[in-house]
Structures are given as C-alpha cells and as structure tokens.
C-alpha cells in the first residue's frame, strides 16, 4: 500500500485546509476521481471513518456520473452497510462502467485518469486521529489492497517520526512510506509579496507602516497566509474607498486617460495632496499659479508625474532586488535576510542614511571575489529582465566589472608568487626578535601598500551599487502624487483586523468624567446606607433601578457573576479579581 | 436537649445546664442596660488577667467545685450589671454585625454567658447556631431578643480557650468570685477607658487582643506571644464581605415591568453626545455593505447596546433584500431555530433534518446551486449564552463563510473573542468595528436573569395556564400530578424527574388514564407544547420533567386550585 506524508510545519490551521483542498483538486484533475478527505474530529471510531469515507467516495461518484440515477444512489447509500466489501464492490462497479454509458464528459475525464485509478484517502491531521482507528483501517485495507488500490496521504504537523510512534511496527511495515514536505508558510508569504507587491504591473502599493502591520500580524499572530491576503484585500478596499484620488490608481495607460478626463473637483483633490503641494512649492511662481488655477495644465502635469511614478517603480524594484542580492549574502544580515525586510526599510526612509546600510556596505567591501562575481551576475540578470529602460548603461557597467574581475584572475597568478615568498620568509627559522621585526615590517608595508587591484575594483563595485541605491531607492513618500498608489493608514488596518474589544470596553468605562457625573447623581442614594437603616428606605426608585440596570449590564458584559454563596453577592470576574 | 458533657480533664467536672435555665438566668436582667453591662464585663476581663498573672504559678492546686464555679461566674456577670450606665441599646447591634469589629462585644457576651456556657460547652457542636446568629441579630429589636441572642452568639473562640487551658478556668472562677468584692475604683477606671473606645467599631478590634493573649498565654515566652498575635491578627482578616445586602435596604425587589417603567422615566444622560456618536456609526453603513459584499463579515464591539444601531442598519439598508435577524440574547434561541428559519423561510423547504450539520449541508448546497440567492444575517449578541457553544459557533462560522451569506453580528462579553479559534476566525473572516454606543442594554438585559430583578416568571406562568386551559380535564389532572410531584421533590438536588412507569402508576391510581398508550399520547401533546421535557436516565428509564422553576410551578398550582 502506498502512503505519502505531507508535513506541515507548525500550528497554522487555516491555511492547511486550503492546502489540502488544492491538493485534492490537483489529484482529482490529474490522477483519480476518487478522493476522500478525512478529519480526525469526524472519525472517532473505525465505523465513522468508513461511513465518512464511503460517503465522500460515493458522492464523488455521483458527481462524475450523470445526475439521473442520483436518487437511486442516495437511497442505496443509506442502506449500504459500510464495510470494506461494499467499498470494493462499489469500486469494481465504478471502474468497469465508464466506457459504455455516459458520453462526452466521462470520456474526457477518463482519458486523463489511469485505467484503474487509485482511491486516495487524505488524513488531514494525523496526530489527532486515535491510533486504534488508524491501525485498524490500515490493517483492514491492506488485506484488500489487490482489489482496491489505495493511497493514503497523511498530513503531519510535527516530525515524520510521529508515524512510527503512532503506529506499531507491524502496521507501519504495511505501508510504503514516502515523505513530502510542504513549503513553510513563510515561503508562501515571500511568494505573495514577490508576486503582488514587488511587481510594477500592479499599481496599488502598500505603505511602510501598513506592510509592517500586516507582516507583524502574520509573524506574531497566526502565520496565516490567508489572513495576510485578507488584510491586503482590506487595504485595497480601504484605499479605493477613502482616497478620492485613487481613481488614478490603475495601469499607466488608463491612468493617463482618466487624468485627462478629471473633473474640477477631482483636480482640486489632487491639489490638496501634500506631496503635490510640495511639488508646487518647488516650482517657479508662474508655474505655481498655473498649477493651482488651470485645470488643463494640472492634468498635463499629472500625466507627466504619473509617468514618472511608473518609471520610478520599475527602476525601484529592480534596484531593490539587486540590493537584496548583496544584503542577503552578508553575515548577520544587517538589512534583513528576506526581501520584505529590505523593502520595509527602503520604504520607511532613505535607506542610505541608516546605520544598517552603512554597516552592510562595509561588509560588502570585504566580500571575496567569487561571491562578488556571482552577485554581479545575478544583478545583471535582474536588470536585463527588468522592464526599466534606463538600465542599459547599468548592465554595461556591471558587465565591465565582470570582465575586469576576469582579468584580475589572470594577474592573480603572478601576485600569488609574491605572497607565497613572503609567507616562506616567515616560516624560516628565526629568533623572536627577528620575527617581531619582520612582522612589524610586513604590517607596515601592508598599511602603506596601495590597495591591490582587486580591492580597488571591489570598492568601485560597492560604490557603484551605492550610487544606484541613492539614485533609485528614494522612499515613495518623497515622490509627488505617491498618495495615489500608496495606502498608508495603518491604523485602520489594525483596528479592523487586530481589534481589541477589551480595550474598547476599558476605555469606554474608564472615563473618569463619566464616573464623576454618575456619582454626583447618585449622591442622594449613597447617603442612605451611611445613615440609619430607616433612612435607606428613601432610596430613590430611579436610582435603585439604575443600579439594577448597571449590575445586569455588568453581568452581560461578563465583569461580574452572581456568587451562589450569599444572597445578592457577586464575584468579580475580570481584571485581576475573582 | 441532652448535652454531651465533660471536657476530658479530671480537674473539672462539668454539669449540664439546660438552655431554659440559662435563659431564665439572663432573663432576670432584661431591663438592664446591656451596653453598660458589656463594658463592665470587659473590665472584669482585664482584671482577670491581672489576677491570672499572680496566680498562674499555683493555679494547678486550686480546684474548685463545680457549683462554686458556676455561682462565681454568675456573680461576675451580675456584678457589672449592677452599676449600669445609659447607652442606647441600638448600638449593641452595630457591634455585633460586622464580624471583625464585634470582637469586643463578643468578648463581653462570652463572659456574660460563661455561667451557662462554660459548664455546658456543647455549643461547639452546633456551630450552625452561632453562624445563624448575626442574621437574627439584624432583625431582632426588643431587649428580650437581644438577650437571647447573646446566648446564642457565644463565640467559640472563648470556648476554645476555655477548653484548652483547663487550669485557668479554675483560677478564672476563683478570681471572678473575688472580683465582685474587689475595689470598685478599678472597675470604673476600666470602664471609662473602654467607653472611649466603644463608639468607633473598628478600634475595638485592636483593643481586644492584649487581654486575651495575656489571659491565655502569659506564662509562655514573648516570642510565642508575637507569633500568636500575628496569626490572630491575620486569621481574622479572612473574607470581608459587607453585610449590607439589598434585603437590608427594605426595598422591595423590583420586577421587570416596574424596572422598565422606572428606567424609562429616568432621563438618558448625554443624549446629544450619544446621538452624535451613533450618527457617526451610521455613516459607516454603506461601507459595511460594500465590505459584506466583498466577502468580509462584520462584527461590532464596544460598550453599549448595538441593537438599535443594527436595527437602523436593517431598516435603512436592508429593506429591499432578504435578511434574517437573530436575537442572540433571547434565552430560548437555538441554533436549530436559526437554521430552520433559513431553510423554511428563506429557502422554502419543508421537511426536517437529522442534525444541524445535515441542515447546514443542505443550506450550503442550495446557496451554491442558486447564485442569485442572497441572505443578510444580523445576529445581536453572537456571544450570548445560547450561541456560545463550540458546535453552534462552528456551524455559524461555516454558514457565514458562504459567499452569498452576509453576516453582521455584535458581541458584548469581554471574553467573546475567545470563542473563536483560528479555524473559526478564518471562516468568519471578520472585520472588526468598534461601535461604542453607550446606550443601555435594555433588550439584552431584560432576558438576562439578573440577580437583582425579581423573577416573576409571569411569562412562563401565563403560557402554562393558556395551554392547560385548552386541554381536557384529564390532561390537566395528569399535568397537575407531575407538577405536584416535582414540587414535592424541589429540595432534592439529585431529582432527575418522574420516571414514566411511576407516573403511569400514579395516573392509573387517579383514574386519569387507562392505558400506557393514552398516557403516551398525552405526554406527546405536552411535549409539543414544551410543557414537559423527557430525559433518558443512565438506566435507560425515561424521566419526565417540567422545565419551569419551582416558584412559577407553585403559583400555577395555586391558580389552578382557585379555578377549581
């Protein structure tokens, strides 16, 4: 019996569902129509397992077949005893039938499937199945393996060793185990960021804070790619809902057209943008007046600016990737290992002013040649494949660096001899004094010595990369009209995705002014208990009623609950009481 | 009333004194001012201590006859009463009610009772009596009652002390015998000192420990004294709950209706501000609609009833579309009723389902088949008692994950977010909105069985009588039998219900039914009207239960009796 294991890392429940669903879809389309997805909570016993299994298999049989005899099957489904034999009968019945009866639909699918397609059973969460159920199922089905080709897929969240600890040897020996490892959720996230955010073709971009919030939710809350996508969706919705100029957030061609047909109000909206104001202020006064008063001129400029922005994005992303090639090689990753970290850093402010950038440049100046060459090659690839048009020079320059490195290699042979000789000198037998002396001399000579050609070239390369960064990685919020593309209100995101109902309650109840007000109205009532018992009779009915309401509201909110021990006593439930 | 006697020491013989005698003994002095009496007693305690110090060495030899002892103590109590001063009787009570501050009073009363009690130390065997005392305390008013109480309140602390170091007892008695003859000056001094301490109840607690300690432990070293003191001080600060209960307010418990009326009269504070706040929330409606249609579901949180807001949302936006309002706070809402209203009213499906998951499957199938179907579900209080369960949340989550079902819900409980794990959260696909409205939870709390609202049960009662009136005489009799049986067993916590067989037997005896079948038919009718509930016990026997609280049931029977 074949058995595969899919290993999922960690506790990320939400995405696993999706993984398994897409897996079964792929299998269904390519290999076999007979797939059952089983979950531990549905299968407390072997009987439930069989029922569930057969239910799913028979249903799929209905789906594949014509819908005419649906009724018949449904009736029989209830009647059929859930046993292995009935399953085998069903399987024989199904696999024999396909050619004759149903027309086109069936044929196309059968042509894709094998002659006798295997039945695939997916156990989504192997760890939570009871061992007995699994054992029984495996032992029973292994006896029918000849009539019923069965493939089991186990989803494992921990280590693959679990299969041996869960199943005794005589059971696991019945399985032919093969291990597959699913990608970790971080990899999925990287893919999504790579394909969605780091593409110039998508005009919508996330601001630094927003991206940070989304990544933080992912890393510190759920590891759920689905939730990340949900957050991204929310960003899009919010952006187009709340930002009036987002009408221009589309492909460049469309954006130009739209910019042409902007109404006066929309023009005014553009004029209100802070980045646009900055732009206006930097212009000469006549232009300023024109920008602020003449709509057509504004539209013209807007189109130009949009184009600028588009070009900026194209260049930006290529240079970012290029920089990432360098930084991801450095020890300790001062600018982060993942491109998303680098992206965040670059979005935040001028990256070349940060300490991390400084230190990474220093580290880059110490790279060895082979690393440097491979990096340069990668950068060339990135620039060549990028859509930016300004990079022809850059590519040439980088290629020139590469050839220079090659030349150096040839020269290096000669230099090697020199270094070897100096090494040999050291190895000669000397006394301590002489050794010290020679070492000092060596040091002296090294310090004063002009940089080797390689070192000079390395400096040049690093400086060139630095200039690229300074040129192209200008933070987006320095760009005019960036508001059109970038969604920046992180607070909205945090509010709606990562809400804190307790804090809301707390702040609502925590307003001292309200309390003071409330007490001042209760004062009359509060005198009652202090005075004699007789006067407490005079507690105002309304105050009494308000008190009762307050208590029952607190109860509803879960702050207090009645203690059963004493008459009308309550226990505090929250915030450090009990 | 027989009293198990004897303290287990040869030194002292104990004789029973019946309660009546003790009472009589004290009753003689009913006219006395109690307060004065007490202070004097405390004075005598102090003198006790002094004497004790003197005699602690030779205490062992002093053995007194029991009768002498009793008499002496009696004298001791009588003596201070003789020189009474005027303090109002009401203040005695303020002493005793709060446990901690009443130490002084206790001490006094302890001594007052020693004649009777020390000889008859059985009180420790009926601690319930002492425990009840404070309650009696608060109610009794006349002097006689007070006296009685003093008898009953005898705190066992003294008793303990009395039982432990026996030899002291003798010395005590010896001393107290003499104390009456001793100089009155000393007494007065003490009493004046004490009277200064009397008024504020709390200071008394502080003043008491020294005499007690010296009394018990003077012969021990100082270290032990400190330890003792420490534990003494800390043991008494156990639980401090006020005795000021609502009952003491002499305020009738309000029922729901009057409460509602009263609150209606009360002006809503900050009406304008709240209105403005709500208008702010209302501006979000179109956004909500958009987001609902984009596959998100919306959950509202924050202080204040969100019912009106959702209502407003419903009336202003959802008028044209199919929507379902679920009042989660309603105590009898069930998952099944929600699902039923979807299948029956929205999908027009007649028929029943085996289980909620089946029903859910059906709904999902229907909605997937027909993409034109759209349903807005509004749930007030998704976190209510009835919908809190794991299963209902799971099913609601699955329901909400359908692309054409739009869920907008409100939560109030502070721990509501704990309801959902990652899987459910991703099904719900919430967008959280803080909508603090500050408006009172009128509807939501009206069903909550609030502890301060009198449970009238009128709703259940009226429905009971309504249904019963439409039934035959025999049927009423059957129900009445069950009700009576249930009331009879109301104090039995493990009462599971009346088993069917027994019930049948009873009904037969009352000539209400003639066969098993007729009874079953009748019970089915009851069950359909939700008058009874059947439960299968561990032994497979069917138990019948009326799911109404006892007071309502009693009311019902009374009413029935009137009718007949």
mmCIF file of N, CA, C and O in Angstrom, chain A residues 303-352:
data_model
loop_
_atom_site.group_PDB
_atom_site.id
_atom_site.type_symbol
_atom_site.label_atom_id
_atom_site.label_comp_id
_atom_site.label_asym_id
_atom_site.label_seq_id
_atom_site.Cartn_x
_atom_site.Cartn_y
_atom_site.Cartn_z
ATOM 1 N N UNK A 303 -0.268 63.844 -15.660
ATOM 2 C CA UNK A 303 0.101 62.742 -16.538
ATOM 3 C C UNK A 303 1.604 62.518 -16.528
ATOM 4 O O UNK A 303 2.090 61.386 -16.446
ATOM 5 N N UNK A 304 2.276 63.620 -16.576
ATOM 6 C CA UNK A 304 3.733 63.513 -16.580
ATOM 7 C C UNK A 304 4.228 62.889 -15.263
ATOM 8 O O UNK A 304 5.078 61.995 -15.253
ATOM 9 N N UNK A 305 3.641 63.373 -14.193
ATOM 10 C CA UNK A 305 4.059 62.869 -12.886
ATOM 11 C C UNK A 305 3.738 61.391 -12.733
ATOM 12 O O UNK A 305 4.510 60.626 -12.149
ATOM 13 N N UNK A 306 2.585 61.034 -13.267
ATOM 14 C CA UNK A 306 2.209 59.619 -13.174
ATOM 15 C C UNK A 306 3.213 58.756 -13.927
ATOM 16 O O UNK A 306 3.599 57.682 -13.465
ATOM 17 N N UNK A 307 3.607 59.260 -15.050
ATOM 18 C CA UNK A 307 4.597 58.510 -15.822
ATOM 19 C C UNK A 307 5.897 58.389 -15.035
ATOM 20 O O UNK A 307 6.493 57.309 -14.961
ATOM 21 N N UNK A 308 6.291 59.513 -14.454
ATOM 22 C CA UNK A 308 7.480 59.494 -13.606
ATOM 23 C C UNK A 308 7.380 58.426 -12.535
ATOM 24 O O UNK A 308 8.304 57.662 -12.297
ATOM 25 N N UNK A 309 6.206 58.430 -11.925
ATOM 26 C CA UNK A 309 5.984 57.497 -10.824
ATOM 27 C C UNK A 309 6.100 56.057 -11.316
ATOM 28 O O UNK A 309 6.687 55.196 -10.649
ATOM 29 N N UNK A 310 5.559 55.838 -12.484
ATOM 30 C CA UNK A 310 5.600 54.495 -13.043
ATOM 31 C C UNK A 310 7.033 54.066 -13.296
ATOM 32 O O UNK A 310 7.453 52.961 -12.919
ATOM 33 N N UNK A 311 7.779 54.955 -13.911
ATOM 34 C CA UNK A 311 9.188 54.662 -14.198
ATOM 35 C C UNK A 311 9.936 54.441 -12.888
ATOM 36 O O UNK A 311 10.740 53.510 -12.758
ATOM 37 N N UNK A 312 9.628 55.294 -11.951
ATOM 38 C CA UNK A 312 10.271 55.184 -10.641
ATOM 39 C C UNK A 312 10.057 53.785 -10.063
ATOM 40 O O UNK A 312 10.978 53.149 -9.560
ATOM 41 N N UNK A 313 8.820 53.306 -10.162
ATOM 42 C CA UNK A 313 8.524 51.987 -9.601
ATOM 43 C C UNK A 313 9.305 50.905 -10.309
ATOM 44 O O UNK A 313 9.863 50.008 -9.672
ATOM 45 N N UNK A 314 9.333 50.990 -11.615
ATOM 46 C CA UNK A 314 10.052 49.951 -12.369
ATOM 47 C C UNK A 314 11.512 49.898 -11.954
ATOM 48 O O UNK A 314 12.061 48.828 -11.680
ATOM 49 N N UNK A 315 12.117 51.075 -11.874
ATOM 50 C CA UNK A 315 13.529 51.105 -11.503
ATOM 51 C C UNK A 315 13.722 50.672 -10.059
ATOM 52 O O UNK A 315 14.639 49.930 -9.731
ATOM 53 N N UNK A 316 12.847 51.185 -9.261
ATOM 54 C CA UNK A 316 12.922 50.937 -7.824
ATOM 55 C C UNK A 316 13.017 49.445 -7.536
ATOM 56 O O UNK A 316 13.884 48.980 -6.811
ATOM 57 N N UNK A 317 12.095 48.702 -8.121
ATOM 58 C CA UNK A 317 12.012 47.289 -7.793
ATOM 59 C C UNK A 317 13.247 46.535 -8.265
ATOM 60 O O UNK A 317 13.750 45.668 -7.556
ATOM 61 N N UNK A 318 13.752 46.902 -9.440
ATOM 62 C CA UNK A 318 14.954 46.218 -9.927
ATOM 63 C C UNK A 318 16.135 46.488 -9.012
ATOM 64 O O UNK A 318 16.863 45.565 -8.628
ATOM 65 N N UNK A 319 16.293 47.745 -8.654
ATOM 66 C CA UNK A 319 17.423 48.088 -7.793
ATOM 67 C C UNK A 319 17.254 47.438 -6.425
ATOM 68 O O UNK A 319 18.221 46.975 -5.817
ATOM 69 N N UNK A 320 16.012 47.382 -5.975
ATOM 70 C CA UNK A 320 15.751 46.749 -4.680
ATOM 71 C C UNK A 320 16.192 45.293 -4.707
ATOM 72 O O UNK A 320 16.876 44.807 -3.799
ATOM 73 N N UNK A 321 15.815 44.605 -5.768
ATOM 74 C CA UNK A 321 16.213 43.199 -5.869
ATOM 75 C C UNK A 321 17.725 43.064 -5.938
ATOM 76 O O UNK A 321 18.320 42.159 -5.343
ATOM 77 N N UNK A 322 18.291 43.984 -6.643
ATOM 78 C CA UNK A 322 19.742 43.966 -6.787
ATOM 79 C C UNK A 322 20.411 44.165 -5.432
ATOM 80 O O UNK A 322 21.334 43.435 -5.059
ATOM 81 N N UNK A 323 19.915 45.118 -4.702
ATOM 82 C CA UNK A 323 20.462 45.371 -3.373
ATOM 83 C C UNK A 323 20.251 44.155 -2.470
ATOM 84 O O UNK A 323 21.118 43.805 -1.660
ATOM 85 N N UNK A 324 19.113 43.530 -2.670
ATOM 86 C CA UNK A 324 18.823 42.359 -1.847
ATOM 87 C C UNK A 324 19.806 41.243 -2.121
ATOM 88 O O UNK A 324 20.204 40.504 -1.220
ATOM 89 N N UNK A 325 20.224 41.132 -3.377
ATOM 90 C CA UNK A 325 21.223 40.122 -3.711
ATOM 91 C C UNK A 325 22.468 40.330 -2.853
ATOM 92 O O UNK A 325 23.041 39.375 -2.321
ATOM 93 N N UNK A 326 22.839 41.592 -2.686
ATOM 94 C CA UNK A 326 24.028 41.864 -1.880
ATOM 95 C C UNK A 326 23.769 41.623 -0.399
ATOM 96 O O UNK A 326 24.526 40.933 0.269
ATOM 97 N N UNK A 327 22.689 42.221 0.099
ATOM 98 C CA UNK A 327 22.494 42.176 1.556
ATOM 99 C C UNK A 327 22.188 40.775 2.055
ATOM 100 O O UNK A 327 22.506 40.442 3.187
ATOM 101 N N UNK A 328 21.578 39.959 1.217
ATOM 102 C CA UNK A 328 21.228 38.628 1.706
ATOM 103 C C UNK A 328 22.454 37.729 1.791
ATOM 104 O O UNK A 328 22.380 36.626 2.310
ATOM 105 N N UNK A 329 23.561 38.211 1.245
ATOM 106 C CA UNK A 329 24.785 37.422 1.320
ATOM 107 C C UNK A 329 25.613 37.767 2.549
ATOM 108 O O UNK A 329 26.489 37.011 2.953
ATOM 109 N N UNK A 330 25.347 38.936 3.113
ATOM 110 C CA UNK A 330 26.221 39.428 4.159
ATOM 111 C C UNK A 330 26.020 38.657 5.455
ATOM 112 O O UNK A 330 24.923 38.204 5.754
ATOM 113 N N UNK A 331 27.093 38.517 6.219
ATOM 114 C CA UNK A 331 26.933 37.862 7.512
ATOM 115 C C UNK A 331 26.062 38.703 8.444
ATOM 116 O O UNK A 331 26.141 39.931 8.432
ATOM 117 N N UNK A 332 25.235 38.035 9.188
ATOM 118 C CA UNK A 332 24.324 38.651 10.171
ATOM 119 C C UNK A 332 23.201 39.490 9.552
ATOM 120 O O UNK A 332 22.372 40.031 10.275
ATOM 121 N N UNK A 333 23.166 39.587 8.289
ATOM 122 C CA UNK A 333 22.067 40.254 7.577
ATOM 123 C C UNK A 333 21.660 41.590 8.199
ATOM 124 O O UNK A 333 20.571 41.718 8.743
ATOM 125 N N UNK A 334 22.518 42.585 8.145
ATOM 126 C CA UNK A 334 22.156 43.868 8.782
ATOM 127 C C UNK A 334 20.883 44.487 8.200
ATOM 128 O O UNK A 334 20.171 45.199 8.904
ATOM 129 N N UNK A 335 20.595 44.218 6.957
ATOM 130 C CA UNK A 335 19.368 44.785 6.382
ATOM 131 C C UNK A 335 18.293 43.725 6.208
ATOM 132 O O UNK A 335 17.332 43.915 5.472
ATOM 133 N N UNK A 336 18.473 42.623 6.882
ATOM 134 C CA UNK A 336 17.445 41.583 6.814
ATOM 135 C C UNK A 336 17.747 40.558 5.757
ATOM 136 O O UNK A 336 18.390 40.833 4.751
ATOM 137 N N UNK A 337 17.253 39.353 6.031
ATOM 138 C CA UNK A 337 17.520 38.255 5.126
ATOM 139 C C UNK A 337 16.496 38.248 4.003
ATOM 140 O O UNK A 337 16.817 37.989 2.850
ATOM 141 N N UNK A 338 15.252 38.534 4.380
ATOM 142 C CA UNK A 338 14.174 38.484 3.400
ATOM 143 C C UNK A 338 14.072 39.806 2.665
ATOM 144 O O UNK A 338 14.368 40.865 3.227
ATOM 145 N N UNK A 339 13.576 39.717 1.467
ATOM 146 C CA UNK A 339 13.450 40.944 0.679
ATOM 147 C C UNK A 339 12.377 41.842 1.285
ATOM 148 O O UNK A 339 12.436 43.064 1.173
ATOM 149 N N UNK A 340 11.412 41.233 1.993
ATOM 150 C CA UNK A 340 10.368 42.070 2.592
ATOM 151 C C UNK A 340 10.933 42.996 3.660
ATOM 152 O O UNK A 340 10.476 44.116 3.817
ATOM 153 N N UNK A 341 11.932 42.513 4.379
ATOM 154 C CA UNK A 341 12.542 43.368 5.398
ATOM 155 C C UNK A 341 13.262 44.531 4.755
ATOM 156 O O UNK A 341 13.163 45.682 5.214
ATOM 157 N N UNK A 342 13.968 44.209 3.686
ATOM 158 C CA UNK A 342 14.685 45.253 2.962
ATOM 159 C C UNK A 342 13.695 46.259 2.379
ATOM 160 O O UNK A 342 13.899 47.476 2.430
ATOM 161 N N UNK A 343 12.616 45.722 1.869
ATOM 162 C CA UNK A 343 11.601 46.572 1.255
ATOM 163 C C UNK A 343 11.030 47.540 2.287
ATOM 164 O O UNK A 343 10.867 48.734 2.030
ATOM 165 N N UNK A 344 10.734 46.993 3.476
ATOM 166 C CA UNK A 344 10.216 47.836 4.557
ATOM 167 C C UNK A 344 11.205 48.937 4.895
ATOM 168 O O UNK A 344 10.830 50.100 5.051
ATOM 169 N N UNK A 345 12.471 48.531 5.011
ATOM 170 C CA UNK A 345 13.498 49.517 5.369
ATOM 171 C C UNK A 345 13.596 50.608 4.310
ATOM 172 O O UNK A 345 13.759 51.784 4.631
ATOM 173 N N UNK A 346 13.485 50.191 3.051
ATOM 174 C CA UNK A 346 13.607 51.177 1.976
ATOM 175 C C UNK A 346 12.370 52.063 1.889
ATOM 176 O O UNK A 346 12.458 53.227 1.500
ATOM 177 N N UNK A 347 11.226 51.501 2.229
ATOM 178 C CA UNK A 347 10.008 52.305 2.183
ATOM 179 C C UNK A 347 10.002 53.352 3.282
ATOM 180 O O UNK A 347 9.490 54.453 3.123
ATOM 181 N N UNK A 348 10.585 52.958 4.395
ATOM 182 C CA UNK A 348 10.465 53.784 5.585
ATOM 183 C C UNK A 348 11.139 55.142 5.400
ATOM 184 O O UNK A 348 10.527 56.182 5.581
ATOM 185 N N UNK A 349 12.403 55.104 5.061
ATOM 186 C CA UNK A 349 13.097 56.367 4.824
ATOM 187 C C UNK A 349 14.278 56.114 3.917
ATOM 188 O O UNK A 349 14.445 55.009 3.407
ATOM 189 N N UNK A 350 15.080 57.126 3.768
ATOM 190 C CA UNK A 350 16.208 56.973 2.854
ATOM 191 C C UNK A 350 17.163 55.949 3.429
ATOM 192 O O UNK A 350 17.838 56.199 4.426
ATOM 193 N N UNK A 351 17.216 54.826 2.777
ATOM 194 C CA UNK A 351 17.898 53.686 3.372
ATOM 195 C C UNK A 351 19.384 53.947 3.536
ATOM 196 O O UNK A 351 20.013 53.441 4.454
ATOM 197 N N UNK A 352 19.927 54.792 2.672
ATOM 198 C CA UNK A 352 21.379 55.005 2.747
ATOM 199 C C UNK A 352 21.775 55.851 3.948
ATOM 200 O O UNK A 352 22.943 56.047 4.201
#
